[in-house]
Amino acid sequence: MNKDMSYKSVMERKNEIMKKAVGIDYEAFETKGIRFDYNDMMHKTGYDLSEIQRTQKETGIGNTPLLELKNITKLARKFAPEGKGARIFIKDEASNPSGSYKARRAATSVYHAKKNGYKGVIAATSGNYGAAVASQAAMLGLKCIIVQECYDSRGVGQPEIVEKARKCEAYGAEVLQLTVGPELFYTFLKLLEETGYFNASLYTPFGIAGVETLGYEIAMQFRELEGRDPDVVVATNAGGGNLTGTARGLIKAGADNVEIIGASVNLKGLHMASDTQFNKKSFTTGHTGFGIPFATWPDRSDVPRSAARPLRYMDRYVTVNQGEVFYITEALAQVEGLERGPAGNTSLAAAFSIAQELDEDKIIVVQETEYTGAGKHIQPQLSFAKDNGVDIKIGDPKDEVAGENIILPKDPSFIKVDDLDLEKIKKSYIKNCLKNNEDIEITEKDIEFLAEDTKSSKEFVISMIEKLKDN
Amino acid sequence: MAKKGDWVRIYNIVLKSSERAPQVPDDTKKVPLEMWDKGFLINENAEIGDQVEVETYIGRRIKGQLLEIDPYYTHSYGKSVPELLYIGRQLRGILEGGEDNE
């Protein structure tokens, strides 16, 4: 093999490499213009819910406990107006084999890879997904490579990411670690080409369909426990797959009236590809650095069309600050007896605040937890922050400046979500669609697609397009 | 000195500073894209700093600079963070009605 391995040349072979490594012909769902047939892609390339449930059961995934957080609810009520303070529940996804809901996301990809004769799987991830792919690969007897963005140019790695590397290696995976930069994708492509392994991308229909069981289970467990569906589900939002899969699962269960809220950690001002800012952030996932770009342009992912399309399902999008998430993580351990990793508790911090807006008889669900341990715990993350010049203070989290300080709330009344302007995010998604299809005339069908893809109306899309033309 | 079959950590520069992608921010562009991986040493003998070849855990052969023999993890639960210590006591106080927060 004497192929040109330069950056430019490998990137130019992207489509050819991906086609072999994903095994999906995305062009089958494309038409000229902005739209593509999302539902057809999910339907034809994925698996149906019952098959996914069956295969996930075989590898010990799912049926995780649904726990009512009675003390946290009681706390929320202390700070809520009279009669307010919804009951807060948590879906304990840390009980999955790899320690997070990501086991669901990995399961279908790895199962599909095995079924189609791939010898191994590769995923590019610094988060829980790596451990999930490695764990599933170990169960099904496939080889596994995880590619991580792990270190800055001083060779300093965030304790959380280093822990994930350890966990992947514990499952027999090879972990290739890199310094900061988007060229991780180049290394990823080279590996796919060299090994012929399956691209266990987070963004294929397999990855998203795997999460549908989570939404489905939430509905089923509530019907058994409370005789009804929950009112609100809060999902931590990064690349959008967690929220998309959960919402789709709820819809498949017929739970159509559940409000779906996305929650991210506010990391405003930190550049995700910056070497010097890399170790200034204490959240490697679940933050706005992924949440916003992936919501406004889902197809920026490592497959031609992302199956994670959060705007399709999201009713509200809120942010919380790092200090609030660390505080609520400590609260979960101290008053509920559940020691879990902070990243997954982003939505718990949001739920604590949102519950205070809702009546006491309402039900709000935090749809995931994640495992914790050395490196991946509030203590190492905060002591690492201090070592990297970030001040830890106790005060009003509203004064937090990402990269400069982390402000732990003075008391629980200081935990307050910030609402993002969802309309603005939808507008910016529509703007990106227009920008990437400049030479194409927008048809009625495109407008219908955009309305669906932004959970809005044709009128909304048309008015946004007109506004964008005026600017 | 590492011997054939030893579990080692190796290092490589994937892209030199001048070869980095155009969209990379300036501070990142100043530094190379580096990588680390681990494997069993294929060379008969090698010293730290030598260019070597290894077989990774899944059986891939790669080359790089020998960095460590028997690499191990040193990450931990971190140093004491006294700032966290008020949280549990505060919350228990509120739940027990000991604080006037209502």
Coordinates of C-alpha atoms in Angstrom, one line a residue:
Chain A
M1 CA 0.0 0.0 0.0
N2 CA 1.7 3.2 -1.2
K3 CA -1.1 5.7 -0.6
D4 CA -0.4 9.3 0.0
M5 CA -0.8 9.7 3.8
S6 CA -0.5 13.5 3.8
Y7 CA -3.2 15.5 5.7
K8 CA -4.7 16.8 2.4
S9 CA -4.7 13.6 0.6
V10 CA -6.2 11.5 3.5
M11 CA -8.9 14.1 3.9
E12 CA -9.7 14.0 0.2
R13 CA -10.3 10.2 0.5
K14 CA -12.7 10.8 3.4
N15 CA -15.9 9.8 1.6
E16 CA -14.4 6.6 0.2
I17 CA -12.9 5.6 3.6
M18 CA -16.2 6.3 5.4
K19 CA -18.3 4.4 3.0
K20 CA -16.4 1.2 3.7
A21 CA -16.1 1.9 7.4
V22 CA -19.8 2.7 8.1
G23 CA -21.5 0.5 5.5
I24 CA -24.3 3.0 4.9
D25 CA -25.0 4.5 1.6
Y26 CA -26.1 8.0 2.7
E27 CA -26.7 9.0 -0.8
A28 CA -29.8 6.8 -0.9
F29 CA -31.5 9.3 1.4
E30 CA -30.4 12.4 -0.3
T31 CA -32.2 14.6 -2.8
K32 CA -31.0 17.7 -4.4
G33 CA -31.2 20.6 -2.0
I34 CA -31.2 21.0 1.8
R35 CA -33.5 18.1 2.8
F36 CA -32.7 14.4 3.2
D37 CA -35.1 11.7 4.3
Y38 CA -34.2 11.4 8.0
N39 CA -37.0 9.0 8.9
D40 CA -36.2 6.7 6.0
M41 CA -32.5 6.7 7.0
M42 CA -33.4 5.8 10.6
H43 CA -35.8 3.2 9.4
K44 CA -33.9 1.5 6.7
T45 CA -30.4 1.5 8.1
G46 CA -31.2 0.9 11.8
Y47 CA -32.8 -1.8 13.8
D48 CA -36.3 -1.8 15.3
L49 CA -36.8 -1.1 19.0
S50 CA -37.6 -4.7 19.9
E51 CA -34.4 -6.1 18.3
I52 CA -32.3 -3.4 20.0
Q53 CA -33.9 -4.2 23.3
R54 CA -33.2 -7.9 22.8
T55 CA -29.5 -7.4 21.9
Q56 CA -29.0 -4.9 24.7
K57 CA -30.4 -7.3 27.2
E58 CA -27.9 -9.9 26.0
T59 CA -25.0 -7.7 26.9
G60 CA -26.5 -6.6 30.2
I61 CA -27.6 -3.1 29.1
G62 CA -30.7 -1.3 30.2
N63 CA -33.5 -1.8 32.8
T64 CA -31.5 0.6 34.9
P65 CA -33.1 1.8 38.2
L66 CA -35.4 4.7 38.2
L67 CA -34.9 6.5 41.6
E68 CA -36.9 9.2 43.2
L69 CA -34.6 11.8 44.7
K70 CA -36.7 12.6 47.7
N71 CA -34.2 14.7 49.6
I72 CA -33.2 16.7 46.6
T73 CA -36.9 17.3 45.9
K74 CA -37.4 18.4 49.5
L75 CA -34.4 20.8 49.1
A76 CA -35.8 22.3 45.9
R77 CA -39.1 22.9 47.7
K78 CA -37.4 24.8 50.5
F79 CA -36.4 27.4 47.8
A80 CA -39.5 27.2 45.6
P81 CA -42.6 29.4 45.9
E82 CA -45.6 27.8 47.8
G83 CA -47.0 24.8 46.0
K84 CA -44.1 24.6 43.6
G85 CA -41.3 22.0 43.4
A86 CA -41.8 19.0 41.1
R87 CA -40.8 15.5 42.2
I88 CA -37.3 14.8 40.8
F89 CA -36.4 11.4 39.6
I90 CA -33.1 10.0 38.2
K91 CA -32.5 7.2 35.7
D92 CA -29.4 5.5 37.1
E93 CA -27.6 4.8 33.9
A94 CA -24.3 4.3 35.7
S95 CA -25.7 0.7 36.3
N96 CA -24.9 -0.1 32.6
P97 CA -21.9 -2.4 32.0
S98 CA -19.5 0.4 31.0
G99 CA -20.9 2.9 33.6
S100 CA -23.1 5.2 31.5
Y101 CA -26.0 5.4 29.0
K102 CA -23.3 5.3 26.3
A103 CA -23.4 1.5 26.5
R104 CA -26.7 1.7 24.8
R105 CA -25.2 3.9 22.1
A106 CA -22.3 1.6 21.5
A107 CA -24.3 -1.7 21.6
T108 CA -26.1 -1.4 18.3
S109 CA -23.0 -0.2 16.4
V110 CA -20.8 -3.0 17.8
Y111 CA -23.6 -5.6 17.2
H112 CA -23.9 -4.4 13.6
A113 CA -20.1 -4.5 13.1
K114 CA -20.0 -8.1 14.3
K115 CA -22.9 -9.1 12.2
N116 CA -21.4 -7.7 9.1
G117 CA -18.0 -9.4 9.6
Y118 CA -15.9 -6.4 10.7
K119 CA -12.9 -7.5 12.7
G120 CA -12.9 -4.5 14.9
V121 CA -14.4 -1.1 15.8
I122 CA -12.9 2.4 16.1
A123 CA -14.3 5.4 17.8
A124 CA -13.0 8.9 18.3
T125 CA -13.9 10.0 21.8
S126 CA -12.5 11.3 25.0
G127 CA -15.6 10.5 27.0
N128 CA -17.7 7.6 28.3
Y129 CA -18.4 6.5 24.8
G130 CA -14.9 5.0 24.4
A131 CA -15.4 2.8 27.4
A132 CA -18.8 1.8 26.1
V133 CA -17.5 0.7 22.7
A134 CA -14.5 -1.0 24.3
S135 CA -16.8 -2.9 26.7
Q136 CA -19.2 -4.0 24.0
A137 CA -16.3 -5.0 21.7
A138 CA -14.9 -7.1 24.6
M139 CA -18.3 -8.9 25.0
L140 CA -18.7 -9.6 21.3
G141 CA -15.1 -10.5 20.7
L142 CA -14.1 -7.7 18.4
K143 CA -11.0 -5.6 18.5
C144 CA -11.2 -2.0 19.5
I145 CA -9.3 1.2 19.0
I146 CA -10.2 4.4 20.8
V147 CA -8.7 7.7 19.6
Q148 CA -8.6 10.4 22.2
E149 CA -7.8 14.1 22.4
C150 CA -6.1 13.9 25.7
Y151 CA -3.1 16.2 26.3
D152 CA -2.1 19.8 25.8
S153 CA 1.3 20.6 24.3
R154 CA 2.9 20.3 27.8
G155 CA 1.8 16.7 27.8
V156 CA -0.7 17.5 30.6
G157 CA -3.9 15.5 30.4
Q158 CA -7.2 16.1 32.2
P159 CA -7.7 13.5 34.9
E160 CA -11.2 12.7 33.6
I161 CA -9.9 11.9 30.1
V162 CA -6.9 9.9 31.5
E163 CA -9.3 7.8 33.5
K164 CA -11.4 7.1 30.4
A165 CA -8.2 5.9 28.7
R166 CA -7.5 3.6 31.7
K167 CA -11.1 2.2 31.5
C168 CA -10.8 1.5 27.7
E169 CA -7.5 -0.3 28.3
A170 CA -9.1 -2.3 31.1
Y171 CA -11.5 -3.7 28.4
G172 CA -8.6 -4.7 26.1
A173 CA -8.8 -1.7 23.7
E174 CA -5.9 0.1 22.2
V175 CA -6.0 3.7 23.1
L176 CA -4.3 6.2 20.8
Q177 CA -3.9 9.5 22.5
L178 CA -3.4 12.9 20.8
T179 CA -2.8 16.5 21.7
V180 CA -5.5 19.1 21.0
G181 CA -6.8 19.7 17.5
P182 CA -9.4 18.8 14.9
E183 CA -6.8 16.8 13.0
L184 CA -7.8 13.9 15.3
F185 CA -10.2 13.2 12.5
Y186 CA -7.2 12.7 10.1
T187 CA -5.7 10.2 12.5
F188 CA -9.1 8.5 12.8
L189 CA -9.4 8.2 9.0
K190 CA -5.9 6.8 8.6
L191 CA -6.7 4.1 11.2
L192 CA -10.0 3.2 9.5
E193 CA -8.2 2.9 6.2
E194 CA -5.4 0.8 7.6
T195 CA -7.4 -1.6 9.7
G196 CA -10.7 -1.9 7.7
Y197 CA -12.5 -1.7 11.1
F198 CA -16.0 -0.4 11.5
N199 CA -16.5 3.3 12.3
A200 CA -18.5 3.1 15.6
S201 CA -19.4 6.8 15.1
L202 CA -21.6 8.4 17.7
Y203 CA -23.7 9.8 14.9
T204 CA -24.9 6.9 12.8
P205 CA -28.5 5.7 13.0
F206 CA -27.2 2.7 15.1
G207 CA -25.8 5.1 17.7
I208 CA -29.0 7.0 18.0
A209 CA -31.4 4.1 17.8
G210 CA -29.5 2.4 20.6
V211 CA -30.5 5.3 22.9
E212 CA -34.2 4.9 22.0
T213 CA -34.5 2.1 24.6
L214 CA -33.7 4.7 27.3
G215 CA -36.6 6.9 26.4
Y216 CA -38.9 3.9 26.0
E217 CA -37.9 2.5 29.4
I218 CA -38.5 5.9 31.1
A219 CA -42.1 5.9 29.9
M220 CA -42.7 2.2 30.8
Q221 CA -41.1 2.5 34.2
F222 CA -43.2 5.6 35.1
R223 CA -46.4 3.9 33.9
E224 CA -45.7 1.0 36.2
L225 CA -44.6 3.2 39.1
E226 CA -46.9 6.2 38.9
G227 CA -49.5 5.1 36.3
R228 CA -48.5 8.0 34.0
D229 CA -45.8 9.5 31.9
P230 CA -43.4 12.1 33.4
D231 CA -44.0 15.8 32.6
V232 CA -40.4 16.8 31.9
V233 CA -37.3 15.0 30.8
V234 CA -34.0 16.8 31.1
A235 CA -31.1 15.5 29.0
T236 CA -27.5 16.6 29.1
N237 CA -26.8 17.9 25.7
A238 CA -23.5 17.8 23.8
G239 CA -23.5 16.3 20.3
G240 CA -27.3 15.8 20.5
G241 CA -27.5 12.0 20.4
N242 CA -28.5 11.6 24.0
L243 CA -31.4 14.0 23.7
T244 CA -32.4 12.7 20.2
G245 CA -32.4 9.0 21.1
T246 CA -34.3 9.6 24.4
A247 CA -36.9 11.8 22.8
R248 CA -37.4 9.2 20.0
G249 CA -37.8 6.4 22.5
L250 CA -40.4 8.4 24.4
I251 CA -42.3 9.0 21.2
K252 CA -42.1 5.3 20.3
A253 CA -43.7 4.6 23.7
G254 CA -46.5 7.0 22.9
A255 CA -45.3 9.5 25.5
D256 CA -45.9 12.4 23.1
N257 CA -46.6 15.2 25.7
V258 CA -43.4 15.0 27.6
E259 CA -41.4 18.3 27.5
I260 CA -37.9 17.7 26.4
I261 CA -35.3 20.0 27.9
G262 CA -31.6 20.1 26.9
A263 CA -29.0 21.2 29.4
S264 CA -25.4 22.1 28.9
V265 CA -22.6 23.5 31.0
N266 CA -21.9 27.0 30.0
L267 CA -18.3 27.2 28.7
K268 CA -18.7 30.5 26.8
G269 CA -15.5 32.0 25.7
L270 CA -13.3 28.9 25.7
H271 CA -12.2 27.7 22.2
M272 CA -12.5 23.9 21.9
A273 CA -9.5 23.6 19.6
S274 CA -7.2 25.8 21.6
D275 CA -4.1 24.2 23.1
T276 CA -3.8 26.8 25.9
Q277 CA -7.5 26.7 26.8
F278 CA -7.8 22.9 26.7
N279 CA -7.0 22.4 30.3
K280 CA -8.8 25.4 31.5
K281 CA -12.2 23.7 31.2
S282 CA -13.4 21.2 33.8
F283 CA -16.1 19.6 31.6
T284 CA -14.9 17.5 28.7
T285 CA -18.5 16.8 27.5
G286 CA -22.0 18.1 28.1
H287 CA -21.0 21.7 27.5
T288 CA -21.9 24.4 25.1
G289 CA -18.7 24.0 23.1
F290 CA -20.4 20.9 21.6
G291 CA -24.0 21.7 22.4
I292 CA -24.2 24.9 20.3
P293 CA -22.2 23.9 17.2
F294 CA -23.9 20.5 16.9
A295 CA -27.3 22.0 17.3
T296 CA -26.7 24.6 14.7
W297 CA -25.0 22.3 12.3
P298 CA -25.5 18.5 13.1
D299 CA -23.9 17.4 9.9
R300 CA -20.5 18.6 11.0
S301 CA -20.0 15.1 12.5
D302 CA -17.9 12.3 11.3
V303 CA -20.6 10.8 9.0
P304 CA -22.2 12.5 6.0
R305 CA -25.6 12.9 7.8
S306 CA -25.9 12.9 11.5
A307 CA -28.7 10.9 13.0
A308 CA -28.4 13.1 16.1
R309 CA -30.7 16.1 15.4
P310 CA -31.5 17.7 18.8
L311 CA -33.5 20.6 17.4
R312 CA -36.1 18.2 16.1
Y313 CA -37.0 17.2 19.6
M314 CA -35.9 19.9 22.0
D315 CA -38.6 22.1 23.6
R316 CA -36.2 24.2 25.7
Y317 CA -32.5 24.6 26.1
V318 CA -30.9 25.7 29.3
T319 CA -27.3 26.2 30.6
V320 CA -25.9 25.8 34.1
N321 CA -22.4 26.7 35.3
Q322 CA -19.6 24.4 36.3
G323 CA -19.8 25.3 40.0
E324 CA -23.5 24.5 40.0
V325 CA -22.9 21.0 38.6
F326 CA -20.1 20.3 41.1
Y327 CA -22.3 21.4 43.9
I328 CA -25.2 19.2 42.9
T329 CA -22.9 16.3 42.4
E330 CA -21.8 16.7 46.0
A331 CA -25.5 17.0 47.0
L332 CA -26.4 13.8 45.2
A333 CA -23.7 11.9 47.2
Q334 CA -24.4 13.7 50.5
V335 CA -28.2 13.6 50.7
E336 CA -29.1 10.8 48.3
G337 CA -26.2 8.4 48.9
L338 CA -25.4 8.3 45.2
E339 CA -21.8 9.0 44.2
R340 CA -21.8 9.7 40.5
G341 CA -19.7 11.5 38.0
P342 CA -20.2 15.2 37.5
A343 CA -20.7 15.4 33.7
G344 CA -23.9 13.4 33.8
N345 CA -25.2 15.6 36.6
T346 CA -25.4 18.6 34.3
S347 CA -29.1 17.8 33.8
L348 CA -29.5 17.3 37.5
A349 CA -28.4 20.8 38.3
A350 CA -30.8 22.1 35.6
A351 CA -33.6 19.9 37.0
F352 CA -33.1 21.2 40.5
S353 CA -33.8 24.7 39.2
I354 CA -36.6 23.8 36.8
A355 CA -38.4 21.8 39.4
Q356 CA -38.9 25.0 41.3
E357 CA -40.9 26.5 38.4
L358 CA -43.3 23.5 38.3
D359 CA -46.2 22.5 40.6
E360 CA -45.5 19.9 43.3
D361 CA -47.5 17.2 41.6
K362 CA -45.4 17.4 38.4
I363 CA -42.6 14.9 37.6
I364 CA -39.2 15.8 36.2
V365 CA -36.7 13.2 35.2
V366 CA -33.0 13.4 34.9
Q367 CA -32.4 10.7 32.3
E368 CA -28.8 9.7 33.1
T369 CA -26.1 9.3 35.6
E370 CA -22.5 8.2 34.9
Y371 CA -19.9 6.2 36.9
T372 CA -17.3 8.1 38.9
G373 CA -13.8 7.2 40.1
A374 CA -10.2 8.4 40.3
G375 CA -9.8 11.3 37.9
K376 CA -13.5 11.4 37.1
H377 CA -14.8 12.9 40.3
I378 CA -15.3 16.5 41.6
Q379 CA -12.3 16.4 43.8
P380 CA -9.6 15.6 41.1
Q381 CA -11.4 17.9 38.7
L382 CA -11.4 20.8 41.0
S383 CA -7.8 20.2 42.2
F384 CA -6.7 20.0 38.6
A385 CA -8.6 23.3 37.9
K386 CA -6.6 24.9 40.7
D387 CA -3.3 23.5 39.3
N388 CA -4.2 25.2 36.0
G389 CA -4.8 28.6 37.5
V390 CA -8.6 28.4 37.8
D391 CA -9.8 30.0 41.0
I392 CA -12.3 28.0 43.1
K393 CA -14.7 30.3 44.9
I394 CA -18.0 30.1 46.8
G395 CA -20.5 32.7 45.8
D396 CA -23.0 33.4 43.0
P397 CA -22.4 31.1 40.0
K398 CA -23.7 33.9 37.7
D399 CA -20.3 35.6 38.2
E400 CA -18.4 32.5 36.9
V401 CA -16.1 33.1 33.9
A402 CA -15.2 29.8 32.2
G403 CA -11.5 29.3 32.3
E404 CA -10.9 31.9 35.0
N405 CA -12.9 30.6 37.9
I406 CA -15.4 28.1 39.1
I407 CA -18.0 29.4 41.5
L408 CA -19.7 27.0 43.8
P409 CA -23.2 28.3 44.8
K410 CA -23.3 29.9 48.3
D411 CA -26.4 27.8 49.0
P412 CA -28.9 25.9 46.8
S413 CA -31.0 29.0 46.0
F414 CA -28.1 30.1 43.8
I415 CA -28.6 27.2 41.4
K416 CA -30.5 28.8 38.5
V417 CA -30.7 27.8 34.9
D418 CA -30.1 30.3 32.1
D419 CA -32.4 29.9 29.1
L420 CA -30.8 29.9 25.7
D421 CA -32.8 31.5 22.9
L422 CA -33.9 28.4 21.0
E423 CA -35.4 30.5 18.2
K424 CA -32.0 32.1 17.6
I425 CA -30.3 28.6 17.5
K426 CA -32.9 27.4 15.0
K427 CA -32.3 30.5 12.9
S428 CA -28.6 29.8 12.9
Y429 CA -29.2 26.2 11.9
I430 CA -31.3 27.4 9.0
K431 CA -28.6 29.9 8.1
N432 CA -26.0 27.1 8.0
C433 CA -28.3 25.0 5.7
L434 CA -28.6 28.0 3.3
K435 CA -24.9 28.7 3.4
N436 CA -24.1 25.1 2.5
N437 CA -26.6 25.0 -0.3
E438 CA -26.0 28.4 -1.9
D439 CA -26.4 27.3 -5.5
I440 CA -29.7 25.5 -4.9
E441 CA -33.2 26.8 -5.1
I442 CA -35.1 26.2 -1.9
T443 CA -38.3 24.2 -2.5
E444 CA -41.5 23.6 -0.6
K445 CA -40.1 20.2 0.4
D446 CA -36.9 21.9 1.8
I447 CA -39.1 24.2 3.9
E448 CA -41.1 21.2 5.2
F449 CA -37.9 19.5 6.1
L450 CA -36.5 22.5 7.9
A451 CA -39.8 22.9 9.8
E452 CA -39.5 19.3 11.0
D453 CA -35.8 19.5 11.7
T454 CA -36.3 22.5 13.9
K455 CA -39.6 21.4 15.5
S456 CA -41.3 24.6 14.2
S457 CA -43.7 25.5 11.4
K458 CA -43.3 26.3 7.7
E459 CA -44.3 29.9 8.5
F460 CA -41.4 30.1 11.0
V461 CA -38.9 28.7 8.5
I462 CA -40.2 31.1 5.7
S463 CA -39.9 34.1 8.0
M464 CA -36.4 33.1 9.1
I465 CA -35.3 32.7 5.5
E466 CA -36.7 36.1 4.7
K467 CA -34.9 37.7 7.7
L468 CA -31.7 36.0 6.6
K469 CA -32.0 37.3 3.1
D470 CA -32.5 40.8 4.4
N471 CA -29.3 40.7 6.4
Chain B
M1 CA 16.9 -0.8 28.8
A2 CA 13.8 -2.4 27.3
K3 CA 13.8 -5.9 25.9
K4 CA 11.7 -7.6 23.3
G5 CA 8.2 -8.3 24.5
D6 CA 8.3 -5.5 27.2
W7 CA 5.1 -3.4 27.5
V8 CA 6.1 0.1 26.6
R9 CA 4.8 3.5 25.7
I10 CA 5.8 5.3 22.6
Y11 CA 5.5 8.8 21.2
N12 CA 5.3 10.3 17.7
I13 CA 4.7 13.6 16.0
V14 CA 1.7 13.2 13.7
L15 CA 1.8 16.6 12.1
K16 CA 4.5 19.2 12.4
S17 CA 3.4 22.7 13.3
S18 CA 3.7 23.7 9.6
E19 CA 1.4 20.8 8.5
R20 CA -1.5 21.6 10.8
A21 CA -5.0 22.1 9.5
P22 CA -5.9 25.7 8.3
Q23 CA -8.9 26.1 10.7
V24 CA -6.7 25.5 13.9
P25 CA -6.4 28.5 16.3
D26 CA -3.1 30.3 16.4
D27 CA -1.9 28.9 19.7
T28 CA -2.5 25.3 18.6
K29 CA -0.9 26.0 15.2
K30 CA 2.3 26.9 17.0
V31 CA 2.7 23.3 18.4
P32 CA 2.8 20.0 16.6
L33 CA 0.1 17.3 16.8
E34 CA 1.6 14.6 19.0
M35 CA 0.5 11.1 19.8
W36 CA 1.1 8.4 22.4
D37 CA 0.3 4.7 22.3
K38 CA 1.4 1.5 24.0
G39 CA 2.5 -1.9 22.9
F40 CA 4.9 -4.9 23.2
L41 CA 8.4 -4.1 22.0
I42 CA 9.4 -5.8 18.8
N43 CA 13.0 -4.7 18.8
E44 CA 15.5 -7.0 20.6
N45 CA 16.7 -4.2 22.8
A46 CA 16.1 -0.5 23.1
E47 CA 16.9 2.5 25.2
I48 CA 14.5 5.3 26.2
G49 CA 14.5 7.8 23.3
D50 CA 15.2 5.2 20.6
Q51 CA 13.0 4.8 17.6
V52 CA 11.3 1.4 18.0
E53 CA 8.5 -0.7 16.7
V54 CA 5.7 -2.2 18.9
E55 CA 2.7 -4.4 18.6
T56 CA -0.3 -2.7 20.2
Y57 CA -2.7 -4.7 22.5
I58 CA -5.0 -5.5 19.6
G59 CA -2.1 -6.5 17.3
R60 CA -1.3 -3.4 15.2
R61 CA 2.3 -2.7 14.5
I62 CA 3.4 0.9 14.9
K63 CA 6.7 2.8 15.2
G64 CA 7.7 5.6 17.5
Q65 CA 10.1 6.9 20.1
L66 CA 10.4 4.8 23.2
L67 CA 9.2 6.8 26.2
E68 CA 8.5 4.5 29.1
I69 CA 8.8 0.8 30.1
D70 CA 5.9 -0.7 32.0
P71 CA 3.9 2.5 31.8
Y72 CA 1.3 3.0 34.5
Y73 CA -1.5 5.4 35.5
T74 CA -0.8 8.0 38.2
H75 CA -4.1 9.9 38.1
S76 CA -5.9 10.0 41.5
Y77 CA -8.7 11.6 43.5
G78 CA -6.6 14.8 43.5
K79 CA -5.5 17.0 46.3
S80 CA -7.8 18.2 49.1
V81 CA -10.4 20.7 48.0
P82 CA -11.5 22.3 51.3
E83 CA -13.9 24.5 49.3
L84 CA -16.2 21.5 48.9
L85 CA -16.6 20.7 52.6
Y86 CA -19.4 23.1 53.4
I87 CA -21.9 21.5 51.0
G88 CA -22.9 18.3 52.8
R89 CA -23.2 20.0 56.2
Q90 CA -25.1 22.9 54.7
L91 CA -27.6 20.6 52.9
R92 CA -28.1 18.4 55.9
G93 CA -28.7 21.5 58.0
I94 CA -31.4 22.8 55.6
L95 CA -33.1 19.4 55.4
E96 CA -33.2 19.1 59.2
G97 CA -34.6 22.6 59.4
G98 CA -31.6 23.9 61.2
E99 CA -31.2 26.8 58.9
D100 CA -33.6 29.6 58.2
N101 CA -33.8 29.3 54.5
E102 CA -37.5 29.1 53.9

